XYZ file of C-alpha atoms in Angstrom:
425
model
C 69.790 157.233 78.545
C 68.014 158.898 75.475
C 64.324 158.035 74.481
C 66.368 156.483 71.545
C 69.011 154.054 73.549
C 66.156 153.129 75.604
C 64.224 151.392 72.633
C 67.677 150.411 71.153
C 68.196 148.455 75.036
C 65.161 146.980 74.691
C 65.529 145.905 71.083
C 69.018 143.788 71.606
C 69.024 140.504 71.529
C 71.985 139.987 74.000
C 72.698 140.725 77.292
C 75.799 143.251 78.151
C 76.568 147.249 77.613
C 75.490 148.988 74.580
C 78.785 149.971 72.697
C 78.663 153.543 70.535
C 80.519 154.740 67.715
C 82.145 158.282 68.612
C 85.012 158.734 66.228
C 86.306 156.884 62.962
C 89.326 157.976 60.689
C 90.316 156.375 57.287
C 93.127 156.488 54.710
C 92.237 155.375 51.556
C 92.741 155.666 47.624
C 90.014 158.243 48.226
C 91.532 160.672 50.609
C 93.565 160.868 53.893
C 90.676 161.694 55.727
C 86.742 160.290 56.361
C 86.158 163.572 54.922
C 87.825 163.362 52.076
C 86.864 159.847 51.394
C 83.192 160.210 52.141
C 82.761 163.176 50.010
C 84.854 161.133 47.301
C 82.514 158.272 47.346
C 79.369 160.403 47.115
C 80.323 161.660 44.229
C 81.138 158.612 42.058
C 84.805 159.041 42.504
C 86.786 155.771 42.176
C 90.293 155.826 43.650
C 91.997 152.814 40.922
C 94.186 153.434 38.642
C 97.617 151.786 36.814
C 99.933 151.267 39.685
C 102.756 153.306 39.786
C 104.962 152.638 42.822
C 106.279 149.303 41.847
C 107.317 148.035 38.611
C 104.054 146.034 37.266
C 105.227 145.772 33.827
C 105.418 142.017 33.963
C 102.451 141.637 35.814
C 99.167 140.287 34.345
C 97.284 142.735 36.442
C 98.720 146.406 36.535
C 95.831 147.975 38.934
C 94.613 148.356 42.125
C 93.651 151.099 44.820
C 96.626 152.786 45.626
C 97.155 155.468 48.815
C 99.026 158.798 46.966
C 100.468 161.335 48.412
C 100.550 159.916 52.108
C 102.823 161.768 53.623
C 103.643 159.896 57.322
C 105.336 162.885 58.556
C 101.503 164.502 59.432
C 101.301 161.910 61.569
C 103.982 160.523 63.969
C 108.208 161.186 63.904
C 110.510 159.665 61.728
C 111.882 156.755 63.709
C 108.080 155.555 63.304
C 107.579 156.204 59.739
C 111.390 154.600 59.285
C 110.317 151.034 60.576
C 106.680 150.859 60.385
C 105.277 149.160 57.170
C 102.851 151.094 55.196
C 99.744 149.235 56.704
C 101.064 150.185 60.302
C 101.416 153.967 59.551
C 97.858 154.238 57.907
C 96.323 152.445 61.037
C 97.729 154.956 62.844
C 96.556 158.040 61.367
C 93.678 156.867 61.135
C 93.548 156.518 64.694
C 94.885 159.660 65.414
C 92.174 161.133 63.146
C 89.395 158.488 64.889
C 90.811 160.009 68.358
C 90.577 163.515 67.437
C 86.744 163.124 65.694
C 85.779 161.583 69.199
C 87.713 164.104 71.337
C 89.380 160.569 73.224
C 92.309 161.826 75.298
C 94.001 158.496 77.044
C 94.760 159.855 80.576
C 96.174 157.611 83.120
C 92.979 156.725 84.912
C 91.447 155.592 81.377
C 94.404 154.230 80.001
C 93.987 150.588 81.407
C 90.269 150.193 80.452
C 91.210 151.310 76.376
C 92.273 148.562 74.562
C 93.026 148.518 70.362
C 92.310 145.866 67.725
C 93.196 146.018 64.289
C 92.545 143.352 61.651
C 94.439 142.919 58.281
C 94.317 139.999 55.896
C 98.077 140.723 54.747
C 100.033 143.067 57.345
C 102.877 144.390 56.756
C 103.627 142.163 53.193
C 106.174 144.999 51.745
C 108.282 144.925 54.988
C 108.358 140.811 54.828
C 109.787 141.230 51.058
C 111.925 144.000 52.154
C 113.593 141.881 54.522
C 113.768 138.971 52.234
C 115.676 140.852 49.794
C 118.164 142.595 52.395
C 119.311 139.252 53.504
C 119.478 137.546 50.201
C 121.249 140.578 48.559
C 123.135 142.221 52.099
C 123.596 139.346 54.391
C 122.286 138.948 58.267
C 123.843 142.228 59.044
C 121.835 144.361 57.433
C 118.586 143.011 58.777
C 116.980 145.852 60.910
C 116.985 144.857 64.824
C 112.732 145.923 64.625
C 112.749 143.752 61.761
C 111.298 141.157 64.067
C 108.335 143.117 65.414
C 108.010 145.418 62.461
C 107.129 142.256 60.178
C 104.706 141.373 62.591
C 101.116 140.983 62.171
C 100.508 142.286 65.528
C 102.644 146.242 64.718
C 99.796 147.846 63.523
C 98.257 147.832 67.024
C 101.026 148.222 68.888
C 102.050 151.334 67.269
C 99.505 153.261 67.744
C 99.154 151.756 71.450
C 102.696 153.309 72.332
C 101.795 156.440 70.644
C 97.892 157.142 72.489
C 99.316 155.081 75.725
C 96.739 153.002 75.941
C 97.437 150.069 78.726
C 94.266 147.646 77.642
C 94.972 144.638 75.626
C 96.177 145.107 72.092
C 96.377 142.560 69.165
C 95.756 141.591 65.946
C 93.146 139.896 64.249
C 93.272 138.201 60.792
C 90.279 136.589 58.700
C 91.508 137.735 55.626
C 88.910 140.138 54.288
C 86.984 139.592 57.297
C 89.639 141.181 59.193
C 88.424 144.392 59.747
C 84.558 143.727 60.315
C 85.514 140.624 62.713
C 87.604 143.590 64.550
C 85.198 145.936 64.953
C 83.207 142.561 66.612
C 85.702 141.585 68.949
C 85.937 145.036 70.346
C 82.387 145.182 70.842
C 82.388 142.093 72.509
C 85.049 142.965 74.556
C 83.199 146.434 75.819
C 79.633 144.370 75.829
C 80.934 142.231 78.630
C 83.307 144.529 80.381
C 86.385 143.871 79.734
C 87.198 147.456 78.476
C 85.708 150.676 78.372
C 86.909 152.148 75.139
C 88.206 150.056 72.200
C 89.716 151.431 69.099
C 89.004 148.776 66.579
C 89.627 148.685 62.976
C 91.514 147.251 59.989
C 94.768 148.007 58.056
C 96.202 146.731 54.762
C 99.311 147.405 52.370
C 99.278 144.984 49.646
C 99.471 146.479 46.277
C 102.648 145.040 45.776
C 104.514 142.397 42.738
C 103.643 139.029 44.776
C 100.267 139.794 45.988
C 98.792 141.502 42.445
C 100.426 138.196 41.025
C 99.262 135.388 43.300
C 95.660 136.954 43.503
C 96.024 137.487 39.751
C 97.018 133.808 39.164
C 94.412 132.936 40.708
C 92.038 134.855 38.764
C 90.179 136.753 41.405
C 91.486 140.254 39.856
C 90.094 142.371 37.064
C 92.287 142.213 34.191
C 90.831 146.135 32.425
C 94.210 147.140 32.603
C 93.478 149.602 29.920
C 90.424 150.668 32.159
C 90.857 150.893 35.836
C 87.802 153.285 37.103
C 85.613 150.738 35.372
C 87.742 147.313 36.111
C 85.249 147.441 39.538
C 82.009 145.952 39.034
C 80.232 144.814 41.546
C 76.684 143.197 40.946
C 77.601 143.803 36.991
C 76.664 141.143 34.400
C 80.445 141.900 32.661
C 82.189 142.193 36.080
C 85.519 140.085 36.042
C 87.402 140.401 39.564
C 88.149 142.219 42.692
C 90.927 145.203 42.348
C 93.484 144.459 44.981
C 93.452 148.129 46.952
C 95.255 149.564 50.561
C 94.172 151.714 52.917
C 93.049 151.998 56.922
C 90.179 152.793 58.697
C 89.884 152.969 62.942
C 87.267 153.917 64.806
C 86.301 154.407 68.815
C 84.201 152.244 70.173
C 82.480 153.394 73.804
C 80.053 151.918 76.553
C 77.476 154.132 76.552
C 77.363 154.968 80.173
C 81.801 156.007 79.089
C 80.552 158.043 76.250
C 77.847 159.933 78.109
C 79.713 160.857 81.275
C 83.007 162.251 79.101
C 80.394 163.998 76.762
C 81.243 162.586 73.716
C 78.659 162.463 70.644
C 77.297 158.891 69.563
C 77.473 158.371 65.711
C 75.703 155.107 66.109
C 75.052 152.734 68.241
C 77.211 149.248 67.157
C 73.891 146.367 67.514
C 75.216 143.700 66.371
C 77.335 141.245 64.904
C 77.583 137.554 63.848
C 80.764 135.780 62.208
C 80.555 132.043 60.618
C 82.789 130.089 58.445
C 82.273 128.057 55.465
C 84.283 125.097 55.623
C 83.851 124.436 52.068
C 87.260 126.338 50.131
C 89.997 128.314 50.028
C 88.850 131.002 47.797
C 84.808 130.118 46.638
C 82.419 131.104 48.503
C 79.200 128.200 49.269
C 77.633 127.881 46.720
C 74.490 128.179 48.896
C 75.933 130.885 51.016
C 75.708 128.546 54.229
C 78.413 130.692 55.967
C 77.135 134.109 54.965
C 74.045 133.273 55.713
C 75.162 132.062 59.505
C 76.573 135.545 59.930
C 73.993 137.618 58.983
C 71.137 136.098 61.067
C 73.360 135.706 63.610
C 74.364 139.906 63.529
C 70.676 140.812 63.070
C 69.918 137.950 66.474
C 72.372 140.011 67.946
C 70.671 142.809 67.534
C 67.425 142.195 68.406
C 65.925 142.287 65.055
C 63.531 141.461 62.193
C 64.948 141.340 58.438
C 62.327 144.136 57.801
C 63.590 146.290 60.056
C 67.165 146.559 57.969
C 66.810 149.515 55.789
C 70.628 149.806 53.592
C 73.105 147.239 53.066
C 76.502 147.969 52.161
C 77.591 144.697 50.584
C 80.344 142.881 50.425
C 80.155 143.184 46.815
C 83.780 142.753 45.361
C 83.127 142.368 41.603
C 83.796 138.484 41.364
C 81.798 136.450 39.380
C 81.282 134.129 42.426
C 80.568 136.600 45.270
C 78.674 138.204 43.874
C 75.979 136.073 42.799
C 76.212 134.323 46.187
C 76.103 137.258 48.182
C 72.530 138.455 46.447
C 71.095 135.009 46.380
C 71.826 135.148 50.607
C 70.423 138.625 51.010
C 67.371 137.087 48.889
C 67.232 134.328 51.455
C 68.117 136.360 54.741
C 66.034 139.032 53.908
C 63.048 138.170 51.478
C 61.422 140.840 50.091
C 62.753 143.306 51.838
C 66.346 143.369 49.649
C 64.309 144.552 46.900
C 62.911 147.634 48.585
C 66.025 148.635 50.080
C 69.230 149.946 48.855
C 72.285 147.704 48.184
C 75.519 149.089 47.254
C 79.093 148.662 47.136
C 81.860 151.218 47.849
C 84.532 148.685 46.461
C 83.106 150.041 42.970
C 85.063 153.265 44.376
C 87.786 152.207 46.821
C 88.763 148.602 45.091
C 89.077 145.827 47.860
C 91.043 147.002 51.164
C 91.269 143.329 52.107
C 91.389 143.823 56.063
C 90.364 147.709 55.989
C 87.603 146.863 53.962
C 85.258 145.926 56.892
C 86.517 149.317 58.517
C 86.295 151.356 55.680
C 82.750 149.893 54.715
C 81.382 150.605 58.569
C 82.511 154.006 58.465
C 80.614 154.596 55.155
C 77.646 152.301 56.608
C 77.671 154.906 59.526
C 77.362 158.157 57.200
C 74.662 157.064 55.403
C 72.775 156.591 58.286
C 73.707 159.711 59.668
C 72.948 162.273 56.580
C 70.255 159.544 54.474
C 72.797 159.933 51.359
C 73.919 156.204 50.411
C 76.500 156.048 48.012
C 76.636 154.149 44.610
C 77.615 151.260 43.288
C 79.790 152.530 40.301
C 80.132 150.731 36.731
C 76.613 148.650 38.175
C 75.521 149.521 34.393
C 73.702 145.754 33.582
C 72.650 144.525 37.344
C 72.636 141.202 38.219
C 69.738 141.290 39.606
C 67.215 144.260 38.347
C 64.206 144.091 41.075
C 67.309 144.947 43.760
C 68.116 148.706 44.101
C 72.249 148.477 43.757
C 72.477 152.499 43.617
C 73.973 152.283 40.234
C 76.605 155.500 39.139
C 74.656 158.014 41.643
C 74.196 158.303 45.072
C 70.822 158.675 46.267
C 69.312 160.101 49.411
C 66.892 157.684 52.041
C 65.016 159.808 54.761
C 64.249 157.802 57.692
C 66.774 155.077 57.798
C 67.447 153.418 60.858
C 69.612 149.882 60.667
C 72.213 149.267 58.151
C 73.732 145.758 57.541
C 77.214 145.599 56.617
C 78.909 142.354 55.356
C 82.263 141.031 54.677
C 83.078 137.521 53.495
C 86.906 136.689 52.976
C 89.152 134.034 51.411
C 88.804 131.070 53.395
C 85.501 130.803 53.989
C 85.521 133.772 56.942
C 82.516 135.637 56.903
C 81.419 138.602 59.147
C 77.840 140.842 59.565
C 77.857 143.771 61.206
C 74.594 146.028 62.318
C 74.725 149.506 63.400
C 71.628 151.687 64.439
C 70.767 155.041 64.774
C 70.753 157.070 67.667
């Protein structure tokens, strides 16, 4: 064990094996890989535009973060792309990139100790809607014999497991906007407790659909800046008016430290802490005092064995809604104290939009990239910050040397809260 890992192990607040991130992949509105997504983030580019993949002419909200130009044949054979919902296609593509990045080959010896956990808030909704329309328009004989499989929430995990030949547990995780982060946390626990040696974890969603835009729009949760899409998502800005529905996926390879060492893998970061909670308050509004969010963040810090003064950067949930941003700011003040005014706090959703189940995984990837490079992605559109004493990294990326600990928050509808802590190695 290296000196850095010895220090990390000594500081942990839980027993069990160290968990390392050794690779990740991403498909987002900013690009079809981690490199493309990260480059666009640092440049402050927006992936939000007028939705053109579906008819939005009658909708109140006509903007979103689409994955454009995605070619399934680059990642999977035609029979798979024909049956798999786009959310599962994105997850599979991200998983393949993650394995290539980690240099991971699942052979017969390793397969029984490799698990897959993919989070999703909405799952294969496009396939569900199409199947329902086919049943209505053409009758039951027109329904595919794969419909009951491909319209299931676990279809992304199943496609990844079958493609890679993993024989450990494979499952779905669904906790709304916290799904991706909770999937990462579940994989971390699985390794820490010895149930697996390697876990492919992450999140995926493809919910830029007419139904989901209409429903979330009617709930007054979405921005209605149809005439200015790139300026629509405005986390922590006084003039924010809602989040932007987006799609995509991110998958990462988690490994027990000794397994990664044995195969000569490069650890990108240590996954040091995870905390989760429920508000038990309201389906769409956070608890007004942020009680559940505080519990999750405090639990993650405790799990990592660190104090609030150790946090060097927060990748915030930062949706751009009135309630979330005000509540999250209050939570960070309560948990981190004065530290929150001395470190960068940014929301990459300002560029990607809200990828729902994929959000927590994409944002953890960005957190690790920031930890490794010292470059903190910006919060674009933050023209008039709601808290002027906090560095929300407005408009342009910033470089911060010596970062060791990053906190990534994910808070979802239904009162689901998750927080992850990553440590430099």
